[in-house]
Amino acid sequence: MVATFWGVRGSIPTPGYETSRYGGNTLCVEVGFPAAGRTLIIDAGSGIRRLGDDLLRRPAPAQGISVDVLLSHTHLDHILGLPFFQPLYRRSTRLCTYGPAASAEDSLEQAIGGQMSYRYFPVRPVELAAQITYVDLREGALELGDGIRLSATYLNHPLLCMGYRIEYGGRVLCTAFDTEPFYNLFITDPADPRYDEAMAFEGEQAAQAAAVRLQNFLQGADLLIHDGQYTEQEYRAGRVGWGHSSIEHAIALAEASASRRLALVHHDPMRTDDQLDDLAERYAGLRKESGVEVCFAHEGLSMGL
Ligand SMILES: [Zn+2]
Ligand SMILES: [Zn+2]
């Protein structure tokens, strides 16, 4: 497997001279399987536009481009690039889209199609020439063929959001964005008049169980691509519940799950290249202690595993 980053930014595209080195495109990771001739794309943020153009430049198979797109969730920053993915306008393209469906009434196809409403975008889904199929995912595992195994698990985000585990040729690639640590949903402060000891205890148990489940899901990843939008200090200063992790949490989870390498993504849109460089330097000590190889992913970064 080869993971290539086409977009690493969170929340909103941030073009400009201050973000040109890490890149301003929102999330899109290509996972290539050169031996099997397969391409899998995780998330369709603005980074997918350039990936689409690149796919069209590559020697095309006679039957046309065939890709699988795994969507972590349908927040706009993770799907807004899809209408600009040029292979969609070729009749020979086959695109299979996987993602979590919020409910039976709100399918993945409706969520994706919604942004292509004529009100927001001049091309309607029916005008896309490609053969597009949608697969509503639940937690579990499925075979994608050619020995590629996909597992999905729910993360902790304000919207239903999936983490993925891709296994191929004895190697493991995992993704966990957008997500934050599982926390107790009940009132934990005994001074609060609404505090209920039994409920607080139950909430604590549930949060711990969910954390262990995720850690097991990520176990032994050769590469973990994880949300690292904030520093722990930023996260604690009023950002709990926003659905994103601190760099410290991502490193601790990579270590606990015995992951070999950690690539941090979903960089805060406020963060400049220089600030990301500073963070990379600041966390250099932490990564040495943990034994996990950590990097702040940038556009164009390719990692073989
Ligand atoms: Zn996001
Ligand atoms: Zn999100």
PDB file of C-alpha atoms and ligand atoms in Angstrom:
ATOM      1  CA  MET A   1       0.000   0.000   0.000  1.00  0.00           C
ATOM      2  CA  VAL A   2       1.088   3.546  -0.651  1.00  0.00           C
ATOM      3  CA  ALA A   3      -0.661   6.428   1.131  1.00  0.00           C
ATOM      4  CA  THR A   4      -0.458   9.809  -0.601  1.00  0.00           C
ATOM      5  CA  PHE A   5      -1.814  12.960   0.979  1.00  0.00           C
ATOM      6  CA  TRP A   6      -3.729  15.325  -1.356  1.00  0.00           C
ATOM      7  CA  GLY A   7      -5.351  17.372   1.393  1.00  0.00           C
ATOM      8  CA  VAL A   8      -4.471  17.598   5.095  1.00  0.00           C
ATOM      9  CA  ARG A   9      -6.370  20.670   6.295  1.00  0.00           C
ATOM     10  CA  GLY A  10      -9.486  20.610   8.464  1.00  0.00           C
ATOM     11  CA  SER A  11     -12.739  22.548   8.374  1.00  0.00           C
ATOM     12  CA  ILE A  12     -12.163  24.846   5.377  1.00  0.00           C
ATOM     13  CA  PRO A  13      -9.682  25.157   2.500  1.00  0.00           C
ATOM     14  CA  THR A  14      -6.952  27.625   3.410  1.00  0.00           C
ATOM     15  CA  PRO A  15      -5.070  28.663   0.266  1.00  0.00           C
ATOM     16  CA  GLY A  16      -2.433  31.361   0.570  1.00  0.00           C
ATOM     17  CA  TYR A  17       1.233  32.035   1.008  1.00  0.00           C
ATOM     18  CA  GLU A  18       1.134  31.144   4.719  1.00  0.00           C
ATOM     19  CA  THR A  19      -0.065  27.579   4.054  1.00  0.00           C
ATOM     20  CA  SER A  20       1.647  26.740   0.773  1.00  0.00           C
ATOM     21  CA  ARG A  21       4.115  24.211   2.204  1.00  0.00           C
ATOM     22  CA  TYR A  22       1.730  21.999   4.202  1.00  0.00           C
ATOM     23  CA  GLY A  23      -1.077  22.799   1.787  1.00  0.00           C
ATOM     24  CA  GLY A  24      -4.486  24.407   2.166  1.00  0.00           C
ATOM     25  CA  ASN A  25      -6.708  21.662   0.753  1.00  0.00           C
ATOM     26  CA  THR A  26      -9.128  19.812   2.993  1.00  0.00           C
ATOM     27  CA  LEU A  27      -8.770  16.098   3.602  1.00  0.00           C
ATOM     28  CA  CYS A  28      -8.138  13.611   0.849  1.00  0.00           C
ATOM     29  CA  VAL A  29      -5.825  10.598   1.117  1.00  0.00           C
ATOM     30  CA  GLU A  30      -5.135   8.253  -1.764  1.00  0.00           C
ATOM     31  CA  VAL A  31      -4.342   4.652  -0.874  1.00  0.00           C
ATOM     32  CA  GLY A  32      -2.782   2.927  -3.865  1.00  0.00           C
ATOM     33  CA  PHE A  33      -2.358  -0.809  -4.330  1.00  0.00           C
ATOM     34  CA  PRO A  34       0.118  -0.888  -7.242  1.00  0.00           C
ATOM     35  CA  ALA A  35       0.338  -4.689  -7.349  1.00  0.00           C
ATOM     36  CA  ALA A  36      -3.459  -5.030  -7.588  1.00  0.00           C
ATOM     37  CA  GLY A  37      -3.991  -1.975  -9.799  1.00  0.00           C
ATOM     38  CA  ARG A  38      -6.518  -0.613  -7.280  1.00  0.00           C
ATOM     39  CA  THR A  39      -7.053   2.902  -5.959  1.00  0.00           C
ATOM     40  CA  LEU A  40      -8.907   3.768  -2.804  1.00  0.00           C
ATOM     41  CA  ILE A  41      -9.600   7.348  -1.776  1.00  0.00           C
ATOM     42  CA  ILE A  42     -10.353   8.380   1.775  1.00  0.00           C
ATOM     43  CA  ASP A  43     -12.467  11.542   1.890  1.00  0.00           C
ATOM     44  CA  ALA A  44     -13.335  13.949  -0.865  1.00  0.00           C
ATOM     45  CA  GLY A  45     -12.183  17.280   0.533  1.00  0.00           C
ATOM     46  CA  SER A  46     -10.851  19.917  -1.863  1.00  0.00           C
ATOM     47  CA  GLY A  47      -7.662  17.844  -2.258  1.00  0.00           C
ATOM     48  CA  ILE A  48      -9.539  15.328  -4.426  1.00  0.00           C
ATOM     49  CA  ARG A  49      -9.638  17.822  -7.313  1.00  0.00           C
ATOM     50  CA  ARG A  50      -5.918  17.530  -7.994  1.00  0.00           C
ATOM     51  CA  LEU A  51      -5.988  13.781  -7.391  1.00  0.00           C
ATOM     52  CA  GLY A  52      -8.684  13.492 -10.077  1.00  0.00           C
ATOM     53  CA  ASP A  53      -6.577  15.449 -12.549  1.00  0.00           C
ATOM     54  CA  ASP A  54      -3.586  13.260 -11.693  1.00  0.00           C
ATOM     55  CA  LEU A  55      -5.583  10.045 -12.201  1.00  0.00           C
ATOM     56  CA  LEU A  56      -6.535  11.273 -15.684  1.00  0.00           C
ATOM     57  CA  ARG A  57      -2.865  11.820 -16.526  1.00  0.00           C
ATOM     58  CA  ARG A  58      -1.884   8.293 -15.519  1.00  0.00           C
ATOM     59  CA  PRO A  59      -1.919   5.485 -18.095  1.00  0.00           C
ATOM     60  CA  ALA A  60      -5.583   4.519 -18.027  1.00  0.00           C
ATOM     61  CA  PRO A  61      -6.804   0.954 -18.016  1.00  0.00           C
ATOM     62  CA  ALA A  62      -8.809   0.122 -21.172  1.00  0.00           C
ATOM     63  CA  GLN A  63     -12.033  -0.215 -19.167  1.00  0.00           C
ATOM     64  CA  GLY A  64     -11.621   3.250 -17.602  1.00  0.00           C
ATOM     65  CA  ILE A  65     -10.842   4.548 -14.130  1.00  0.00           C
ATOM     66  CA  SER A  66     -12.241   2.563 -11.246  1.00  0.00           C
ATOM     67  CA  VAL A  67     -11.950   3.895  -7.695  1.00  0.00           C
ATOM     68  CA  ASP A  68     -13.445   3.288  -4.282  1.00  0.00           C
ATOM     69  CA  VAL A  69     -14.115   6.369  -2.174  1.00  0.00           C
ATOM     70  CA  LEU A  70     -14.403   5.908   1.586  1.00  0.00           C
ATOM     71  CA  LEU A  71     -15.997   8.873   3.317  1.00  0.00           C
ATOM     72  CA  SER A  72     -15.323   9.305   7.020  1.00  0.00           C
ATOM     73  CA  HIS A  73     -18.491  11.413   7.252  1.00  0.00           C
ATOM     74  CA  THR A  74     -20.419  13.988   5.277  1.00  0.00           C
ATOM     75  CA  HIS A  75     -19.313  17.255   6.876  1.00  0.00           C
ATOM     76  CA  LEU A  76     -18.721  19.695   4.058  1.00  0.00           C
ATOM     77  CA  ASP A  77     -14.914  19.860   4.355  1.00  0.00           C
ATOM     78  CA  HIS A  78     -14.813  16.093   3.619  1.00  0.00           C
ATOM     79  CA  ILE A  79     -17.071  16.067   0.537  1.00  0.00           C
ATOM     80  CA  LEU A  80     -16.833  19.498  -1.067  1.00  0.00           C
ATOM     81  CA  GLY A  81     -14.238  18.421  -3.627  1.00  0.00           C
ATOM     82  CA  LEU A  82     -16.356  15.650  -5.129  1.00  0.00           C
ATOM     83  CA  PRO A  83     -18.120  17.778  -7.804  1.00  0.00           C
ATOM     84  CA  PHE A  84     -14.648  18.855  -9.010  1.00  0.00           C
ATOM     85  CA  PHE A  85     -13.327  15.299  -9.359  1.00  0.00           C
ATOM     86  CA  GLN A  86     -13.007  15.258 -13.147  1.00  0.00           C
ATOM     87  CA  PRO A  87     -13.180  11.448 -13.647  1.00  0.00           C
ATOM     88  CA  LEU A  88     -16.848  11.779 -12.576  1.00  0.00           C
ATOM     89  CA  TYR A  89     -17.600  13.363 -15.939  1.00  0.00           C
ATOM     90  CA  ARG A  90     -16.338  10.330 -17.919  1.00  0.00           C
ATOM     91  CA  ARG A  91     -18.770   7.634 -18.855  1.00  0.00           C
ATOM     92  CA  SER A  92     -16.057   4.979 -18.430  1.00  0.00           C
ATOM     93  CA  THR A  93     -15.393   5.839 -14.759  1.00  0.00           C
ATOM     94  CA  ARG A  94     -16.687   3.548 -12.052  1.00  0.00           C
ATOM     95  CA  LEU A  95     -16.888   5.050  -8.589  1.00  0.00           C
ATOM     96  CA  CYS A  96     -18.037   3.171  -5.525  1.00  0.00           C
ATOM     97  CA  THR A  97     -18.675   5.428  -2.527  1.00  0.00           C
ATOM     98  CA  TYR A  98     -18.746   4.046   1.009  1.00  0.00           C
ATOM     99  CA  GLY A  99     -19.705   5.977   4.110  1.00  0.00           C
ATOM    100  CA  PRO A 100     -21.858   6.072   7.211  1.00  0.00           C
ATOM    101  CA  ALA A 101     -25.528   6.842   6.761  1.00  0.00           C
ATOM    102  CA  ALA A 102     -26.993   8.969   9.525  1.00  0.00           C
ATOM    103  CA  SER A 103     -30.366   7.185   9.333  1.00  0.00           C
ATOM    104  CA  ALA A 104     -32.552   5.142   7.007  1.00  0.00           C
ATOM    105  CA  GLU A 105     -34.273   8.343   5.846  1.00  0.00           C
ATOM    106  CA  ASP A 106     -30.962  10.108   5.311  1.00  0.00           C
ATOM    107  CA  SER A 107     -28.893   7.855   3.043  1.00  0.00           C
ATOM    108  CA  LEU A 108     -25.331   8.499   1.973  1.00  0.00           C
ATOM    109  CA  GLU A 109     -26.534   9.194  -1.579  1.00  0.00           C
ATOM    110  CA  GLN A 110     -28.930  11.875  -0.340  1.00  0.00           C
ATOM    111  CA  ALA A 111     -26.230  13.475   1.815  1.00  0.00           C
ATOM    112  CA  ILE A 112     -23.782  13.638  -1.089  1.00  0.00           C
ATOM    113  CA  GLY A 113     -26.433  14.655  -3.605  1.00  0.00           C
ATOM    114  CA  GLY A 114     -27.602  17.430  -1.298  1.00  0.00           C
ATOM    115  CA  GLN A 115     -24.518  19.549  -1.916  1.00  0.00           C
ATOM    116  CA  MET A 116     -25.056  19.153  -5.652  1.00  0.00           C
ATOM    117  CA  SER A 117     -28.460  20.702  -5.450  1.00  0.00           C
ATOM    118  CA  TYR A 118     -28.921  23.202  -8.256  1.00  0.00           C
ATOM    119  CA  ARG A 119     -29.132  25.897  -5.606  1.00  0.00           C
ATOM    120  CA  TYR A 120     -25.466  25.462  -4.699  1.00  0.00           C
ATOM    121  CA  PHE A 121     -23.835  23.931  -7.750  1.00  0.00           C
ATOM    122  CA  PRO A 122     -24.589  24.180 -11.486  1.00  0.00           C
ATOM    123  CA  VAL A 123     -24.210  20.471 -12.241  1.00  0.00           C
ATOM    124  CA  ARG A 124     -26.890  18.063 -11.058  1.00  0.00           C
ATOM    125  CA  PRO A 125     -26.025  14.492  -9.938  1.00  0.00           C
ATOM    126  CA  VAL A 126     -27.908  13.114 -12.974  1.00  0.00           C
ATOM    127  CA  GLU A 127     -25.455  14.924 -15.252  1.00  0.00           C
ATOM    128  CA  LEU A 128     -22.488  12.995 -13.913  1.00  0.00           C
ATOM    129  CA  ALA A 129     -21.540  10.502 -16.587  1.00  0.00           C
ATOM    130  CA  ALA A 130     -19.690   8.051 -14.329  1.00  0.00           C
ATOM    131  CA  GLN A 131     -21.283   4.917 -12.922  1.00  0.00           C
ATOM    132  CA  ILE A 132     -21.635   5.801  -9.245  1.00  0.00           C
ATOM    133  CA  THR A 133     -22.761   3.419  -6.539  1.00  0.00           C
ATOM    134  CA  TYR A 134     -23.297   4.188  -2.865  1.00  0.00           C
ATOM    135  CA  VAL A 135     -22.783   1.756   0.000  1.00  0.00           C
ATOM    136  CA  ASP A 136     -24.205   2.741   3.389  1.00  0.00           C
ATOM    137  CA  LEU A 137     -21.746   1.425   5.961  1.00  0.00           C
ATOM    138  CA  ARG A 138     -22.350   0.189   9.459  1.00  0.00           C
ATOM    139  CA  GLU A 139     -19.652  -0.964  11.879  1.00  0.00           C
ATOM    140  CA  GLY A 140     -18.060  -4.196  10.710  1.00  0.00           C
ATOM    141  CA  ALA A 141     -15.750  -5.652   8.086  1.00  0.00           C
ATOM    142  CA  LEU A 142     -16.040  -6.362   4.385  1.00  0.00           C
ATOM    143  CA  GLU A 143     -13.812  -7.649   1.604  1.00  0.00           C
ATOM    144  CA  LEU A 144     -13.130  -5.203  -1.225  1.00  0.00           C
ATOM    145  CA  GLY A 145     -11.584  -7.879  -3.458  1.00  0.00           C
ATOM    146  CA  ASP A 146      -7.936  -8.445  -4.446  1.00  0.00           C
ATOM    147  CA  GLY A 147      -7.189  -9.300  -0.806  1.00  0.00           C
ATOM    148  CA  ILE A 148      -8.138  -5.832   0.486  1.00  0.00           C
ATOM    149  CA  ARG A 149     -10.053  -6.012   3.748  1.00  0.00           C
ATOM    150  CA  LEU A 150     -11.922  -3.000   5.105  1.00  0.00           C
ATOM    151  CA  SER A 151     -13.186  -2.584   8.670  1.00  0.00           C
ATOM    152  CA  ALA A 152     -15.141   0.386   9.965  1.00  0.00           C
ATOM    153  CA  THR A 153     -15.824   1.702  13.446  1.00  0.00           C
ATOM    154  CA  TYR A 154     -17.700   4.706  14.832  1.00  0.00           C
ATOM    155  CA  LEU A 155     -15.601   7.587  16.127  1.00  0.00           C
ATOM    156  CA  ASN A 156     -16.501  10.410  18.531  1.00  0.00           C
ATOM    157  CA  HIS A 157     -17.726  13.351  16.456  1.00  0.00           C
ATOM    158  CA  PRO A 158     -20.881  15.502  16.483  1.00  0.00           C
ATOM    159  CA  LEU A 159     -21.951  13.708  13.274  1.00  0.00           C
ATOM    160  CA  LEU A 160     -21.826   9.948  12.669  1.00  0.00           C
ATOM    161  CA  CYS A 161     -18.229   9.432  11.558  1.00  0.00           C
ATOM    162  CA  MET A 162     -16.220   6.338  10.624  1.00  0.00           C
ATOM    163  CA  GLY A 163     -12.668   5.302  11.330  1.00  0.00           C
ATOM    164  CA  TYR A 164     -11.239   2.784   8.870  1.00  0.00           C
ATOM    165  CA  ARG A 165      -8.803  -0.101   9.031  1.00  0.00           C
ATOM    166  CA  ILE A 166      -7.454  -1.332   5.718  1.00  0.00           C
ATOM    167  CA  GLU A 167      -5.525  -4.599   5.675  1.00  0.00           C
ATOM    168  CA  TYR A 168      -3.596  -5.783   2.667  1.00  0.00           C
ATOM    169  CA  GLY A 169      -0.572  -8.016   2.157  1.00  0.00           C
ATOM    170  CA  GLY A 170       0.047  -8.256   5.900  1.00  0.00           C
ATOM    171  CA  ARG A 171       0.096  -4.469   6.326  1.00  0.00           C
ATOM    172  CA  VAL A 172      -2.379  -2.266   8.163  1.00  0.00           C
ATOM    173  CA  LEU A 173      -3.400   1.326   7.535  1.00  0.00           C
ATOM    174  CA  CYS A 174      -5.866   2.981   9.929  1.00  0.00           C
ATOM    175  CA  THR A 175      -7.640   6.318   9.865  1.00  0.00           C
ATOM    176  CA  ALA A 176      -9.313   8.185  12.721  1.00  0.00           C
ATOM    177  CA  PHE A 177     -10.592  11.634  11.778  1.00  0.00           C
ATOM    178  CA  ASP A 178     -12.700  13.549  12.645  1.00  0.00           C
ATOM    179  CA  THR A 179     -12.651  12.424  16.260  1.00  0.00           C
ATOM    180  CA  GLU A 180     -11.872  13.313  19.854  1.00  0.00           C
ATOM    181  CA  PRO A 181     -11.359  11.242  23.003  1.00  0.00           C
ATOM    182  CA  PHE A 182     -14.507   9.504  24.266  1.00  0.00           C
ATOM    183  CA  TYR A 183     -15.649  11.312  27.399  1.00  0.00           C
ATOM    184  CA  ASN A 184     -18.288  10.938  30.074  1.00  0.00           C
ATOM    185  CA  LEU A 185     -21.541  12.361  28.726  1.00  0.00           C
ATOM    186  CA  PHE A 186     -23.038  12.786  32.206  1.00  0.00           C
ATOM    187  CA  ILE A 187     -22.408  15.439  34.839  1.00  0.00           C
ATOM    188  CA  THR A 188     -19.239  14.539  36.730  1.00  0.00           C
ATOM    189  CA  ASP A 189     -19.061  17.447  39.167  1.00  0.00           C
ATOM    190  CA  PRO A 190     -20.583  16.407  42.566  1.00  0.00           C
ATOM    191  CA  ALA A 191     -21.152  20.099  43.335  1.00  0.00           C
ATOM    192  CA  ASP A 192     -23.597  20.343  40.423  1.00  0.00           C
ATOM    193  CA  PRO A 193     -27.197  19.958  41.715  1.00  0.00           C
ATOM    194  CA  ARG A 194     -27.992  17.693  38.712  1.00  0.00           C
ATOM    195  CA  TYR A 195     -25.123  15.306  39.610  1.00  0.00           C
ATOM    196  CA  ASP A 196     -26.150  11.656  39.862  1.00  0.00           C
ATOM    197  CA  GLU A 197     -23.438   9.341  41.153  1.00  0.00           C
ATOM    198  CA  ALA A 198     -24.751   6.213  39.428  1.00  0.00           C
ATOM    199  CA  MET A 199     -25.134   7.967  36.095  1.00  0.00           C
ATOM    200  CA  ALA A 200     -21.716   9.579  36.345  1.00  0.00           C
ATOM    201  CA  PHE A 201     -20.212   6.145  37.047  1.00  0.00           C
ATOM    202  CA  GLU A 202     -22.068   4.570  34.127  1.00  0.00           C
ATOM    203  CA  GLY A 203     -20.920   7.383  31.830  1.00  0.00           C
ATOM    204  CA  GLU A 204     -17.328   6.837  32.888  1.00  0.00           C
ATOM    205  CA  GLN A 205     -17.569   3.097  32.188  1.00  0.00           C
ATOM    206  CA  ALA A 206     -19.093   3.722  28.749  1.00  0.00           C
ATOM    207  CA  ALA A 207     -16.396   6.235  27.794  1.00  0.00           C
ATOM    208  CA  GLN A 208     -13.621   3.878  28.891  1.00  0.00           C
ATOM    209  CA  ALA A 209     -15.160   0.939  27.035  1.00  0.00           C
ATOM    210  CA  ALA A 210     -15.420   3.000  23.834  1.00  0.00           C
ATOM    211  CA  ALA A 211     -11.789   4.115  24.184  1.00  0.00           C
ATOM    212  CA  VAL A 212     -10.603   0.518  24.600  1.00  0.00           C
ATOM    213  CA  ARG A 213     -12.676  -0.583  21.601  1.00  0.00           C
ATOM    214  CA  LEU A 214     -11.074   2.061  19.395  1.00  0.00           C
ATOM    215  CA  GLN A 215      -7.607   1.211  20.668  1.00  0.00           C
ATOM    216  CA  ASN A 216      -8.210  -2.455  19.781  1.00  0.00           C
ATOM    217  CA  PHE A 217      -9.522  -1.431  16.366  1.00  0.00           C
ATOM    218  CA  LEU A 218      -6.279   0.458  15.637  1.00  0.00           C
ATOM    219  CA  GLN A 219      -4.031  -2.240  17.143  1.00  0.00           C
ATOM    220  CA  GLY A 220      -0.733  -2.781  15.345  1.00  0.00           C
ATOM    221  CA  ALA A 221      -1.260  -0.251  12.544  1.00  0.00           C
ATOM    222  CA  ASP A 222       1.781   0.227  10.317  1.00  0.00           C
ATOM    223  CA  LEU A 223       0.406   3.708   9.653  1.00  0.00           C
ATOM    224  CA  LEU A 224      -2.217   5.543  11.696  1.00  0.00           C
ATOM    225  CA  ILE A 225      -3.608   8.713  10.138  1.00  0.00           C
ATOM    226  CA  HIS A 226      -5.192  10.631  13.022  1.00  0.00           C
ATOM    227  CA  ASP A 227      -6.904  13.903  13.793  1.00  0.00           C
ATOM    228  CA  GLY A 228      -4.465  16.315  15.457  1.00  0.00           C
ATOM    229  CA  GLN A 229      -6.183  19.660  15.088  1.00  0.00           C
ATOM    230  CA  TYR A 230      -5.230  21.125  18.477  1.00  0.00           C
ATOM    231  CA  THR A 231      -2.581  21.110  21.132  1.00  0.00           C
ATOM    232  CA  GLU A 232      -3.800  19.654  24.456  1.00  0.00           C
ATOM    233  CA  GLN A 233      -3.846  23.173  25.902  1.00  0.00           C
ATOM    234  CA  GLU A 234      -6.031  24.459  23.060  1.00  0.00           C
ATOM    235  CA  TYR A 235      -8.350  21.445  23.351  1.00  0.00           C
ATOM    236  CA  ARG A 236      -8.858  21.927  27.094  1.00  0.00           C
ATOM    237  CA  ALA A 237      -9.513  25.657  26.597  1.00  0.00           C
ATOM    238  CA  GLY A 238     -13.126  25.328  25.471  1.00  0.00           C
ATOM    239  CA  ARG A 239     -12.897  22.891  22.545  1.00  0.00           C
ATOM    240  CA  VAL A 240     -14.121  19.695  24.203  1.00  0.00           C
ATOM    241  CA  GLY A 241     -17.142  18.446  22.261  1.00  0.00           C
ATOM    242  CA  TRP A 242     -16.069  19.982  18.958  1.00  0.00           C
ATOM    243  CA  GLY A 243     -15.081  16.573  17.604  1.00  0.00           C
ATOM    244  CA  HIS A 244     -11.329  16.958  17.196  1.00  0.00           C
ATOM    245  CA  SER A 245      -8.278  15.634  18.995  1.00  0.00           C
ATOM    246  CA  SER A 246      -5.145  17.053  20.485  1.00  0.00           C
ATOM    247  CA  ILE A 247      -1.740  16.077  19.158  1.00  0.00           C
ATOM    248  CA  GLU A 248      -0.926  14.651  22.604  1.00  0.00           C
ATOM    249  CA  HIS A 249      -3.998  12.401  22.502  1.00  0.00           C
ATOM    250  CA  ALA A 250      -3.156  11.164  18.997  1.00  0.00           C
ATOM    251  CA  ILE A 251       0.408  10.294  20.047  1.00  0.00           C
ATOM    252  CA  ALA A 252      -0.803   8.536  23.220  1.00  0.00           C
ATOM    253  CA  LEU A 253      -3.335   6.505  21.215  1.00  0.00           C
ATOM    254  CA  ALA A 254      -0.744   5.560  18.595  1.00  0.00           C
ATOM    255  CA  GLU A 255       1.522   4.380  21.392  1.00  0.00           C
ATOM    256  CA  ALA A 256      -1.231   2.469  23.237  1.00  0.00           C
ATOM    257  CA  SER A 257      -2.309   0.713  20.033  1.00  0.00           C
ATOM    258  CA  ALA A 258       1.314  -0.167  19.163  1.00  0.00           C
ATOM    259  CA  SER A 259       1.103   1.717  15.865  1.00  0.00           C
ATOM    260  CA  ARG A 260       4.393   2.084  14.067  1.00  0.00           C
ATOM    261  CA  ARG A 261       3.888   5.450  12.388  1.00  0.00           C
ATOM    262  CA  LEU A 262       1.490   8.320  13.025  1.00  0.00           C
ATOM    263  CA  ALA A 263       0.576  10.952  10.453  1.00  0.00           C
ATOM    264  CA  LEU A 264      -1.305  13.894  11.949  1.00  0.00           C
ATOM    265  CA  VAL A 265      -3.967  15.527   9.767  1.00  0.00           C
ATOM    266  CA  HIS A 266      -6.953  17.892   9.970  1.00  0.00           C
ATOM    267  CA  HIS A 267      -4.592  20.752  10.761  1.00  0.00           C
ATOM    268  CA  ASP A 268      -6.399  23.738  12.202  1.00  0.00           C
ATOM    269  CA  PRO A 269      -7.287  26.225   9.431  1.00  0.00           C
ATOM    270  CA  MET A 270      -5.739  28.998  11.562  1.00  0.00           C
ATOM    271  CA  ARG A 271      -2.347  27.261  11.602  1.00  0.00           C
ATOM    272  CA  THR A 272       0.368  28.636   9.298  1.00  0.00           C
ATOM    273  CA  ASP A 273       3.284  26.636   7.859  1.00  0.00           C
ATOM    274  CA  ASP A 274       5.673  28.238  10.347  1.00  0.00           C
ATOM    275  CA  GLN A 275       3.406  27.364  13.264  1.00  0.00           C
ATOM    276  CA  LEU A 276       3.166  23.748  12.074  1.00  0.00           C
ATOM    277  CA  ASP A 277       6.963  23.637  11.832  1.00  0.00           C
ATOM    278  CA  ASP A 278       7.148  24.929  15.416  1.00  0.00           C
ATOM    279  CA  LEU A 279       4.708  22.252  16.592  1.00  0.00           C
ATOM    280  CA  ALA A 280       6.655  19.523  14.782  1.00  0.00           C
ATOM    281  CA  GLU A 281       9.767  20.672  16.634  1.00  0.00           C
ATOM    282  CA  ARG A 282       7.968  20.986  19.964  1.00  0.00           C
ATOM    283  CA  TYR A 283       6.609  17.429  19.776  1.00  0.00           C
ATOM    284  CA  ALA A 284       9.895  15.910  18.622  1.00  0.00           C
ATOM    285  CA  GLY A 285      10.769  15.002  22.240  1.00  0.00           C
ATOM    286  CA  LEU A 286       7.385  13.389  22.863  1.00  0.00           C
ATOM    287  CA  ARG A 287       7.670  11.191  19.805  1.00  0.00           C
ATOM    288  CA  LYS A 288      11.118   9.911  20.781  1.00  0.00           C
ATOM    289  CA  GLU A 289       9.800   8.848  24.191  1.00  0.00           C
ATOM    290  CA  SER A 290       6.855   6.993  22.679  1.00  0.00           C
ATOM    291  CA  GLY A 291       8.842   5.153  20.013  1.00  0.00           C
ATOM    292  CA  VAL A 292       6.153   6.038  17.459  1.00  0.00           C
ATOM    293  CA  GLU A 293       7.364   7.797  14.330  1.00  0.00           C
ATOM    294  CA  VAL A 294       5.249  10.981  14.139  1.00  0.00           C
ATOM    295  CA  CYS A 295       4.820  13.436  11.302  1.00  0.00           C
ATOM    296  CA  PHE A 296       2.594  16.399  10.530  1.00  0.00           C
ATOM    297  CA  ALA A 297       1.302  15.382   7.101  1.00  0.00           C
ATOM    298  CA  HIS A 298       1.616  17.790   4.197  1.00  0.00           C
ATOM    299  CA  GLU A 299       0.229  17.721   0.695  1.00  0.00           C
ATOM    300  CA  GLY A 300       2.319  15.576  -1.627  1.00  0.00           C
ATOM    301  CA  LEU A 301       3.619  13.359   1.175  1.00  0.00           C
ATOM    302  CA  SER A 302       3.728   9.697   0.152  1.00  0.00           C
ATOM    303  CA  MET A 303       4.258   6.840   2.594  1.00  0.00           C
ATOM    304  CA  GLY A 304       4.815   3.257   1.507  1.00  0.00           C
ATOM    305  CA  LEU A 305       3.880   0.408   3.808  1.00  0.00           C
TER     306      LEU A 305
HETATM  307 ZN    ZN B   1     -13.427  17.874   9.192  1.00  0.00          ZN
HETATM  308 ZN    ZN B   2     -16.346  16.783  10.809  1.00  0.00          ZN
END
